[in-house]
Short mmCIF file of C-alpha atoms in Angstrom, two decimals:
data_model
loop_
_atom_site.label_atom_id
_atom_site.label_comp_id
_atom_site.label_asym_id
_atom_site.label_seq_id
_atom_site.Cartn_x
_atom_site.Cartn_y
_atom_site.Cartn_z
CA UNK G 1 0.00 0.00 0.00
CA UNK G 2 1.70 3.35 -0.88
CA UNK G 3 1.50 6.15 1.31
CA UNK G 4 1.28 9.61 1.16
CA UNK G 5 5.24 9.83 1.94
CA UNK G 6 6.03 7.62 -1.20
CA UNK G 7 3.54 10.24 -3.23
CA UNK G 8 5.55 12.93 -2.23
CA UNK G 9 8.77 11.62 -2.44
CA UNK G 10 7.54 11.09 -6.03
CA UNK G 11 6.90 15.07 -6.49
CA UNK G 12 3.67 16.60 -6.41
CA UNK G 13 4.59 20.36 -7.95
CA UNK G 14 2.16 20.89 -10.30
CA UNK G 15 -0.08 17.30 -10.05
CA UNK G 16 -3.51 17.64 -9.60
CA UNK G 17 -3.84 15.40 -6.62
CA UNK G 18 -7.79 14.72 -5.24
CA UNK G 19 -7.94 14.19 -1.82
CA UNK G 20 -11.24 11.94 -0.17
CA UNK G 21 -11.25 13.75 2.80
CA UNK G 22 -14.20 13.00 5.58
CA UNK G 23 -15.50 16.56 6.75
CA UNK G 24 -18.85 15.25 7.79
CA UNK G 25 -19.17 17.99 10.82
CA UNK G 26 -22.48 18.41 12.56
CA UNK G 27 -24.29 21.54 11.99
CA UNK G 28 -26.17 24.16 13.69
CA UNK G 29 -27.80 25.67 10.59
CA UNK G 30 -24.73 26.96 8.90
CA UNK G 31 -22.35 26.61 11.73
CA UNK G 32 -20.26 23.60 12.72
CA UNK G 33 -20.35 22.76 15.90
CA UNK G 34 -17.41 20.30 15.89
CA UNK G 35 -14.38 21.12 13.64
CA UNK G 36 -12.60 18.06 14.79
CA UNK G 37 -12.96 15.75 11.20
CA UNK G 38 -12.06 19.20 9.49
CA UNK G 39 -9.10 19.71 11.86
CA UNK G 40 -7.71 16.49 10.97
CA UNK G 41 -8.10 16.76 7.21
CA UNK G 42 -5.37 19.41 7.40
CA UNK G 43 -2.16 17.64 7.78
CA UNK G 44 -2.23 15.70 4.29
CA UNK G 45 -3.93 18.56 2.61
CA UNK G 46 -1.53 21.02 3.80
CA UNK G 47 1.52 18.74 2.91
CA UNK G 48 0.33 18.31 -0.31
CA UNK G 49 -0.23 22.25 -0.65
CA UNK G 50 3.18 23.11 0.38
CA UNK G 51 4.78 20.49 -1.71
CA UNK G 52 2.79 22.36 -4.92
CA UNK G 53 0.43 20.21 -5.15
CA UNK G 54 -2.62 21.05 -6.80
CA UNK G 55 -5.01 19.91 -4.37
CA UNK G 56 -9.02 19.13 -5.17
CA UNK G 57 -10.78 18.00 -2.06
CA UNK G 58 -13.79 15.68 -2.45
CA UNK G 59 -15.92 15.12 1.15
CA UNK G 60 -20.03 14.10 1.96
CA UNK G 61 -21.81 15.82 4.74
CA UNK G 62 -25.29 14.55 5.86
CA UNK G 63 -27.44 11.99 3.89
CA UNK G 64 -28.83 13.95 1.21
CA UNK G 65 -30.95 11.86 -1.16
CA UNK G 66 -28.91 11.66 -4.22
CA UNK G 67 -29.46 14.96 -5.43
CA UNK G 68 -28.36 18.55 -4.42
CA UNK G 69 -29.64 19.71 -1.19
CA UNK G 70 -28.51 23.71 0.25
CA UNK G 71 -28.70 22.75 3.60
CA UNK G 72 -25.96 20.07 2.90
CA UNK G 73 -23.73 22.05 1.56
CA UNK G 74 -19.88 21.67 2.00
CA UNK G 75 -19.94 25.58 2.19
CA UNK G 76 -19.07 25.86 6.15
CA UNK G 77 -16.31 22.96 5.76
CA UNK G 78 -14.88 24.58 3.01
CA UNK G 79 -14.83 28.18 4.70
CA UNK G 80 -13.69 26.23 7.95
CA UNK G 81 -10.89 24.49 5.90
CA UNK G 82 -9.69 27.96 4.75
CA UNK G 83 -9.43 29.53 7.88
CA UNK G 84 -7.05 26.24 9.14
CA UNK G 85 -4.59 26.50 6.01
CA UNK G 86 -4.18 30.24 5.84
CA UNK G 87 -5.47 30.67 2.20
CA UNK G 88 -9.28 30.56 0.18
CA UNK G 89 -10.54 26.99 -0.59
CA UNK G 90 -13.10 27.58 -3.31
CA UNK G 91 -16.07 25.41 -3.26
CA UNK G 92 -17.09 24.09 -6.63
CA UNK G 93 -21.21 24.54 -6.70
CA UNK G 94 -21.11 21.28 -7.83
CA UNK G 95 -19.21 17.57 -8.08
CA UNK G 96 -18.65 17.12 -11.86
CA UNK G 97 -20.26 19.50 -13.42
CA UNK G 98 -19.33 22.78 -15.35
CA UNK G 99 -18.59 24.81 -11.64
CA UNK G 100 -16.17 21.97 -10.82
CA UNK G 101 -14.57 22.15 -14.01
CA UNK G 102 -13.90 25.74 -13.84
CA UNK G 103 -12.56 25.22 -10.21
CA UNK G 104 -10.39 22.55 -11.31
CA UNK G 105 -9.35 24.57 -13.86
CA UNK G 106 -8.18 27.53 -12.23
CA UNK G 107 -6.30 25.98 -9.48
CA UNK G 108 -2.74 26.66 -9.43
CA UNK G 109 0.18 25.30 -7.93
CA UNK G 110 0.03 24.82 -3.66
CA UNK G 111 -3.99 25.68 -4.32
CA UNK G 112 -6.87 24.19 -2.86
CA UNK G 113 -10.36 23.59 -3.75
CA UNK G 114 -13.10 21.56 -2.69
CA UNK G 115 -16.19 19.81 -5.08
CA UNK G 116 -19.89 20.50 -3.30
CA UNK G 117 -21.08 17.35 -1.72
CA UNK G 118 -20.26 14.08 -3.08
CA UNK G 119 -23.69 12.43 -2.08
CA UNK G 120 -25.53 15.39 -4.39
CA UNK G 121 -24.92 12.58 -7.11
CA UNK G 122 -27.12 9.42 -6.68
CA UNK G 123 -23.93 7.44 -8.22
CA UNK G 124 -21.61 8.25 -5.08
CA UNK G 125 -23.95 5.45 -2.94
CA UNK G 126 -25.26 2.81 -5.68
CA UNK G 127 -25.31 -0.49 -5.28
CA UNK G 128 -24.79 -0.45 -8.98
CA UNK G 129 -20.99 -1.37 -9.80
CA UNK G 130 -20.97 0.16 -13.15
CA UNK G 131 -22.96 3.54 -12.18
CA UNK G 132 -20.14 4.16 -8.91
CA UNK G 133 -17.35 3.49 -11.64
CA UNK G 134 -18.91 6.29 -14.19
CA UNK G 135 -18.76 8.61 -11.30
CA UNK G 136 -15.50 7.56 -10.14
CA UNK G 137 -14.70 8.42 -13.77
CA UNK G 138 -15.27 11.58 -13.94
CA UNK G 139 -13.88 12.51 -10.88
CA UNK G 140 -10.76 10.97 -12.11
CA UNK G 141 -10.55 12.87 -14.79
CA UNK G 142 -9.81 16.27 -12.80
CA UNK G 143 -6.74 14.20 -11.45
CA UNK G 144 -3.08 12.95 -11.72
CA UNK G 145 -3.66 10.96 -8.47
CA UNK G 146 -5.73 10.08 -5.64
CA UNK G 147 -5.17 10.15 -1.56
CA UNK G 148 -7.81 8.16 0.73
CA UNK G 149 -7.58 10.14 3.79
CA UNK G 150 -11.31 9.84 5.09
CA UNK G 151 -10.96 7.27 7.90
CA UNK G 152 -14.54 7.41 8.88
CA UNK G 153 -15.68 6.59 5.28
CA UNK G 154 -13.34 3.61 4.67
CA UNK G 155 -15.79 0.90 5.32
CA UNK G 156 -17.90 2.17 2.64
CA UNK G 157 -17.76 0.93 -1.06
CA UNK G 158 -18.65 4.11 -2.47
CA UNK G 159 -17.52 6.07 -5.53
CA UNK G 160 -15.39 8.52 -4.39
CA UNK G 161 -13.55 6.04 -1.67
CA UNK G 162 -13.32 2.52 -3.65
CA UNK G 163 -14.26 2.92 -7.31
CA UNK G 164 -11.83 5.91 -8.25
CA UNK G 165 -8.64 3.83 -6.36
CA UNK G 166 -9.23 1.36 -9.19
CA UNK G 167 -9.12 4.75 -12.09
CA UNK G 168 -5.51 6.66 -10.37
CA UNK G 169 -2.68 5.82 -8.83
CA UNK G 170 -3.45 5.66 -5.25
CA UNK G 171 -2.00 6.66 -1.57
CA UNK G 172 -3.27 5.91 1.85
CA UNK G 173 -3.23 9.35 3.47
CA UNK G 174 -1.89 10.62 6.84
CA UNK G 175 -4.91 10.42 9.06
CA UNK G 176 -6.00 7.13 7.51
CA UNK G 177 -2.32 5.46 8.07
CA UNK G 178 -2.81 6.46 11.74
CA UNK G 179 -5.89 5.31 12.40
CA UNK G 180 -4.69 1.93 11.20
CA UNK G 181 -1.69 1.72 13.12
CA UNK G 182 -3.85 2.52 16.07
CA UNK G 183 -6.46 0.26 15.25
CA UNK G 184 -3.69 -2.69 14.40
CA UNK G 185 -2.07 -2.30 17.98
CA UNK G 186 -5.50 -2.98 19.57
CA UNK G 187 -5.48 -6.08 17.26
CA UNK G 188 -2.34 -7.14 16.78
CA UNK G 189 0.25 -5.62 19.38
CA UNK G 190 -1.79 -4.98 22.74
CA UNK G 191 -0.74 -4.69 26.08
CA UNK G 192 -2.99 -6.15 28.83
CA UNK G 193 -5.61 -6.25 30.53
CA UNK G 194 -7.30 -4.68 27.99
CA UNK G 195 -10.58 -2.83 28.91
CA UNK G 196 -13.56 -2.13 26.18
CA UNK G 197 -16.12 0.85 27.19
CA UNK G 198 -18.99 0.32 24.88
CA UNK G 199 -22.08 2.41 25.14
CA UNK G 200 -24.89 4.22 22.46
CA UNK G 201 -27.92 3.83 22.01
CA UNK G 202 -28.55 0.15 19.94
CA UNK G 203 -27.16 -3.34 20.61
CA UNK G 204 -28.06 -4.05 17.20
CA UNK G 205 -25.20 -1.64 16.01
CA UNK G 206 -22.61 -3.47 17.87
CA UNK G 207 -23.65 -7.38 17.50
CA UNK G 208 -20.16 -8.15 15.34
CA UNK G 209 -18.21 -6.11 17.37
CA UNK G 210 -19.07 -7.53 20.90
CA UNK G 211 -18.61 -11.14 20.08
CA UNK G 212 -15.50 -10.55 18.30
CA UNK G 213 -14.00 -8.69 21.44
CA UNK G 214 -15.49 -11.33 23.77
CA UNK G 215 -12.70 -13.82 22.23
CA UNK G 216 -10.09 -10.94 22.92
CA UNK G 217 -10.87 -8.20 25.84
CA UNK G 218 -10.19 -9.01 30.18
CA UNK G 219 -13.18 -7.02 30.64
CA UNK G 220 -16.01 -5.30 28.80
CA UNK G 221 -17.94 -2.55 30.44
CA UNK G 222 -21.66 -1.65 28.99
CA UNK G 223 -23.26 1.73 29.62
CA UNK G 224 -25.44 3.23 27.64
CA UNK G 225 -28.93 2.75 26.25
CA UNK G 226 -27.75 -0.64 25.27
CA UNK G 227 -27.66 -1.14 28.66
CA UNK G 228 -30.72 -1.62 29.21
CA UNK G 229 -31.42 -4.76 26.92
CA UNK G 230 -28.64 -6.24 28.67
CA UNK G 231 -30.01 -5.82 32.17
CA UNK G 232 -33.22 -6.81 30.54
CA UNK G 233 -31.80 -10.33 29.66
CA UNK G 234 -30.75 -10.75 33.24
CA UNK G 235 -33.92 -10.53 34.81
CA UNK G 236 -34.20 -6.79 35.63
CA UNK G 237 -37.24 -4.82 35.01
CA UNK G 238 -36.20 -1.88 32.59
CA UNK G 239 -39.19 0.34 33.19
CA UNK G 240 -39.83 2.72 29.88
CA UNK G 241 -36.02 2.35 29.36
CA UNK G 242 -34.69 2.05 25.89
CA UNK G 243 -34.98 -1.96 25.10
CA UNK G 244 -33.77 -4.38 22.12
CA UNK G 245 -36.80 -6.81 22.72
CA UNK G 246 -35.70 -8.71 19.41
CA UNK G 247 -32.16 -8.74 20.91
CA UNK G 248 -32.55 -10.10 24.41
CA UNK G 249 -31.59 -13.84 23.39
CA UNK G 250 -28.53 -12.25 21.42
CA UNK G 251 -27.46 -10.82 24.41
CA UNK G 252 -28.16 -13.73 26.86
CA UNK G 253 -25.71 -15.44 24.15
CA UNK G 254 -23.32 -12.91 25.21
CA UNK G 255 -23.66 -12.93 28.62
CA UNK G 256 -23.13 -17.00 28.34
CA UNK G 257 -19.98 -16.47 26.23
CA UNK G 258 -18.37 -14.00 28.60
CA UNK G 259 -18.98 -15.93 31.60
CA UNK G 260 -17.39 -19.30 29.62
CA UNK G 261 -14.42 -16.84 27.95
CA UNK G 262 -13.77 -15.96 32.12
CA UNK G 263 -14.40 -12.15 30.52
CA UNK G 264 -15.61 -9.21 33.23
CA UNK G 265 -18.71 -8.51 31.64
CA UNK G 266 -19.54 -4.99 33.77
CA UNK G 267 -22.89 -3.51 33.61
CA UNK G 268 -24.38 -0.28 35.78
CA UNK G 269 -25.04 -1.59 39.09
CA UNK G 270 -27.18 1.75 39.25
CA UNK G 271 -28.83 4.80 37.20
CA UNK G 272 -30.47 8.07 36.75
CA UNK G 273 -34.29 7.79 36.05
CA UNK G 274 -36.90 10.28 34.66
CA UNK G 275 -40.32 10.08 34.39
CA UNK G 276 -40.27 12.20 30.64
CA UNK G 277 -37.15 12.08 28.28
CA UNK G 278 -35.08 15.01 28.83
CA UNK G 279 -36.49 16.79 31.81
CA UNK G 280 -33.83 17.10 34.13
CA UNK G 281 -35.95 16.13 37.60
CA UNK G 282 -34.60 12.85 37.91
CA UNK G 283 -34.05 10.08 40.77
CA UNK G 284 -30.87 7.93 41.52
CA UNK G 285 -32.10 4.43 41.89
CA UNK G 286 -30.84 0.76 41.54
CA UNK G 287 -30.69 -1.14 38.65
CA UNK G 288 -32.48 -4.06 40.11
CA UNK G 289 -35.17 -1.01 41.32
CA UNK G 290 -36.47 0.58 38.11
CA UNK G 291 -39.58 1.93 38.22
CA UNK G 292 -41.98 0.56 35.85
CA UNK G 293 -43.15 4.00 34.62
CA UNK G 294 -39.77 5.58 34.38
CA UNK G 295 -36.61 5.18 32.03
CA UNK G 296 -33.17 5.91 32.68
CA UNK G 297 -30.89 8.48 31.24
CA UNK G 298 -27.08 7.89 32.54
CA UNK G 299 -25.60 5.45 34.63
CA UNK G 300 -25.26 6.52 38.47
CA UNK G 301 -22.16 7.76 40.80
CA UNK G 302 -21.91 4.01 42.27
CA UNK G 303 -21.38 2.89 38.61
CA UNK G 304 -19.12 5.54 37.65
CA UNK G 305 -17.17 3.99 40.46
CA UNK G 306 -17.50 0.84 39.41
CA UNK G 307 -16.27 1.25 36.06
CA UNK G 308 -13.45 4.18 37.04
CA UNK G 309 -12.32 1.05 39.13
CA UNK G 310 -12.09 -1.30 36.22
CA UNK G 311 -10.11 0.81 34.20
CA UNK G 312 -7.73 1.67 36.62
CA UNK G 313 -5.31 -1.05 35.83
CA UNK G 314 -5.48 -1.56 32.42
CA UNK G 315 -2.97 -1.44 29.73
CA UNK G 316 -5.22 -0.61 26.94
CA UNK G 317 -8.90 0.81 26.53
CA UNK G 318 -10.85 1.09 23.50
CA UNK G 319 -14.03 3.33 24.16
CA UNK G 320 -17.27 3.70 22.03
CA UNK G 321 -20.60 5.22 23.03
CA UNK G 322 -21.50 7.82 25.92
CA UNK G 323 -22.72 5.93 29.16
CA UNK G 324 -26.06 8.27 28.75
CA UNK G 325 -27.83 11.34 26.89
CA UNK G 326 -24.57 13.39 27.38
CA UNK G 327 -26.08 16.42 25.68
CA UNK G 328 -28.10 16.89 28.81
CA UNK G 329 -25.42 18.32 31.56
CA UNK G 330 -28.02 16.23 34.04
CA UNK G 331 -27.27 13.25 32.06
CA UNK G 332 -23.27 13.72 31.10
CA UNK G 333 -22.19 12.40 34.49
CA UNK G 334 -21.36 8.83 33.54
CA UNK G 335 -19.77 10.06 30.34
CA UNK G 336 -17.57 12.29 32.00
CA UNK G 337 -16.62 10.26 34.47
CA UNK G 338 -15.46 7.15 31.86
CA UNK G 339 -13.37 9.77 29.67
CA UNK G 340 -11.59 11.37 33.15
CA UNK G 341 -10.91 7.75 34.05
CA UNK G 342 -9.34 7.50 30.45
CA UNK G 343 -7.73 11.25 30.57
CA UNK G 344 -5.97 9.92 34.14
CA UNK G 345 -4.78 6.75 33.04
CA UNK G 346 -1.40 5.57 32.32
CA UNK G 347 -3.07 2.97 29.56
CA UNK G 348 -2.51 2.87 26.01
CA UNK G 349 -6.36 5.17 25.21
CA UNK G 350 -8.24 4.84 21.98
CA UNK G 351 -11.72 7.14 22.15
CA UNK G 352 -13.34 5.65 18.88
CA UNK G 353 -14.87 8.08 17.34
CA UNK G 354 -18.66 9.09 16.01
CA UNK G 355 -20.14 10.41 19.29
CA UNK G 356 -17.51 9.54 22.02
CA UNK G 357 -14.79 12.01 20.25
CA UNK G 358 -17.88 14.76 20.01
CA UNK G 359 -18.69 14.31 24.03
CA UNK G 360 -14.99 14.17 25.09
CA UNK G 361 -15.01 17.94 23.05
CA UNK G 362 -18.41 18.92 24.13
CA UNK G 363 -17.30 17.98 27.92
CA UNK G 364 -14.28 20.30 27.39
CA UNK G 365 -12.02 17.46 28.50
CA UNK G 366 -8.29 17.64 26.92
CA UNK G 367 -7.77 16.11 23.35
CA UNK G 368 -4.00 15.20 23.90
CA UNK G 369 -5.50 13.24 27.28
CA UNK G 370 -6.03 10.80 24.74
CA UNK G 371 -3.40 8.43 23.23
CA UNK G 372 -5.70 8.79 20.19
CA UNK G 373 -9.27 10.36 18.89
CA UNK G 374 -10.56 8.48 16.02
CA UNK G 375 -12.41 10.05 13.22
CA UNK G 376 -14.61 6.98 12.34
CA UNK G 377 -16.75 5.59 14.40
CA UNK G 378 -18.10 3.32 12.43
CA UNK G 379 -14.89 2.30 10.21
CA UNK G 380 -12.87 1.67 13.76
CA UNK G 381 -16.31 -0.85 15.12
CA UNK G 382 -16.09 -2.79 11.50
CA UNK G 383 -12.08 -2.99 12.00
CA UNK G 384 -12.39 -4.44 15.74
CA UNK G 385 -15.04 -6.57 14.69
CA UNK G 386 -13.04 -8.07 11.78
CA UNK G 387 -14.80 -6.83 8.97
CA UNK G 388 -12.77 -6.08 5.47
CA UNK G 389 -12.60 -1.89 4.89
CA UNK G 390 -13.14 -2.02 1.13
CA UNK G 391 -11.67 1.34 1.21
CA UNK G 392 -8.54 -0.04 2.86
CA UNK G 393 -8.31 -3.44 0.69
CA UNK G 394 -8.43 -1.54 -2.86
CA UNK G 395 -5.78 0.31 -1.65
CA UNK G 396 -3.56 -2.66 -0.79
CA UNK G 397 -4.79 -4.63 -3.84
#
């Protein structure tokens, strides 16, 4: 697989190099509220810049339906990806079309520029080999070569991250070459006991990824609204709590296998219940004491404790999910208290990604706390769980 090092030691001065970059930020109308995926786009697009490069940015944002959509514009990424490198990016008002072309054509040496939204084009997302490739096409066509640097897009076989590999010579960017050294050391070069944190919302997101790490964690704690289905299949009355009825023998699987595996299978031991999502009057009570008419929002301070205590003597952690609704300051207790257990340790720390890396921010807890904040949530969870990145294996084919 050749990296973004071998592309430059190549030369780049005057190459039109497209980048796939992942600048999916969330949004508060027009303004992001976490730069954090644009903030690590910058390294390879700035080395590429300053090596002359001519440097044409390709991103999604949001799930637009195939077709152009204003409010998913790239337009605050690309005005937030000027202010980081010091100079204009100029955003194409569309991805192949006559704007882009002019765009493309303009650019000059050490220039960037960024094509609107890849997902405005129906292609970018089909299941349809030969309609990705014609897209992948003609976004080859504005290029010399192409850099995958959009970790958390990696384990999708889209156009613009699979199909156009296959049409330029390709490179494994920067931030993607990180991420899988990081994720390869939980995998292949770990240091024990090694402690998962897994929370959210779903079990049924995390199915693959729990029994894989059941063959390979010391412990595995569950917070979260997954939770819930898990307490559920022990016996426990759940009250209005969110529940995975369709997953409860699933999880009783799981709670078999750990037991068998002699793997520390750690649920809350108690939580923070409200009668009304949201409202921040809420009781602390046992987990084996849920009311029937009430559903709980975070884990409580005796399972904060609980799972501060597992961690404190591991080696490695891997953490995914908040332990409740941390964008209510009522409910960002257990949350906070996992990533200050994480921020103190002496352990190798991986915080992976999607909503984890936006709490940690939105907590105001210290980035560099972290050994490292992944950009893909989802890519990292498909990775753990053994799962081929097509992204990743076209570039190593």
């Amino acid at each position: 697989m050749k990296t973004l090092s071998d592309l430059l030691a190549e030369g780049v001065a005057g190459r039109r190099v497209l980048v796939r970059a992942d600048l999916n930020v969330p949004l508060d109308g027009d303004k992001i509220t976490d730069d954090g995926r644009v903030r690590a786009s910058v390294p390879t697009i700035k080395a590429l810049a300053d090596a002359g490069a001519r440097v044409i940015v390709t991103a999604h944002l949001g799930r637009p339906k195939g077709e152009p959509d204003p409010k998913f514009s790239l337009a605050p990424a690309a005005a937030r990806l000027g202010e980081l490198l010091g100079s204009e990016v100029a955003l194409a008002k569309d991805l192949v079309g006559e704007s882009a072309k002019a765009v493309v054509e303009a650019l000059t040496d050490g220039g960037v520029v960024m094509l609107e939204n890849v997902r405005f084009d129906a292609r970018e997302t089909s299941k349809d080999d030969a309609e990705r490739a014609a897209l992948a096409e003609e976004l080859a066509a504005f290029a010399d070569a192409f850099v995958s640097d959009g970790f958390g897009v990696v384990h999708r076989k889209q156009a613009s991250v699979y199909d156009v590999a296959k049409k330029l010579p390709a490179y494994v960017g920067g931030l993607v070459e990180t991420e899988l050294g990081v994720l390869r050391k939980l995998t292949d070069d770990l240091e024990r006991p090694y402690v998962v944190v897994l929370g959210g919302a779903k079990v049924s997101d995390k199915l693959g990824v729990i029994a894989n790490l059941l063959t390979k964690v010391d412990k595995l704690l569950i917070g979260g609204g997954m939770a819930y289905t898990f307490l559920k299949a022990q016996g426990h009355e759940v009250g209005t709590s969110l529940l995975q009825e369709d997953q409860l023998d699933q999880v009783r699987g799981f709670l078999a296998e750990a037991e068998k595996r002699g793997v520390e299978l750690v649920l809350p031991v108690d939580v923070l219940v409200t009668a009304e999502f949201g409202k921040p009057e809420h009781e602390v009570v046992g987990t084996d004491a849920i009311p029937a008419d009430k559903m709980g929002l975070d884990i409580g301070p005796k399972s904060r404790e609980l799972f501060t205590s597992k961690l404190a003597d591991a080696k490695t952690v891997f953490w995914n999910g908040p332990m409740g609704v941390f964008e209510i300051e009522t409910y960002a207790g257990g949350t906070r208290a996992v990533a200050e257990a994480l921020v103190k340790s002496d352990a190798f720390t991986v915080v992976g990604g999607g909503d984890s890396a936006a709490a940690v921010r939105a907590l105001g807890l210290p980035e560099d706390g972290f050994s490292h904040i992944s950009t893909g949530g989802g890519a990292s969870l498909e990775f753990l769980e053994g799962k081929e990145l097509p992204g990743i294996s076209v570039l190593e084919s």
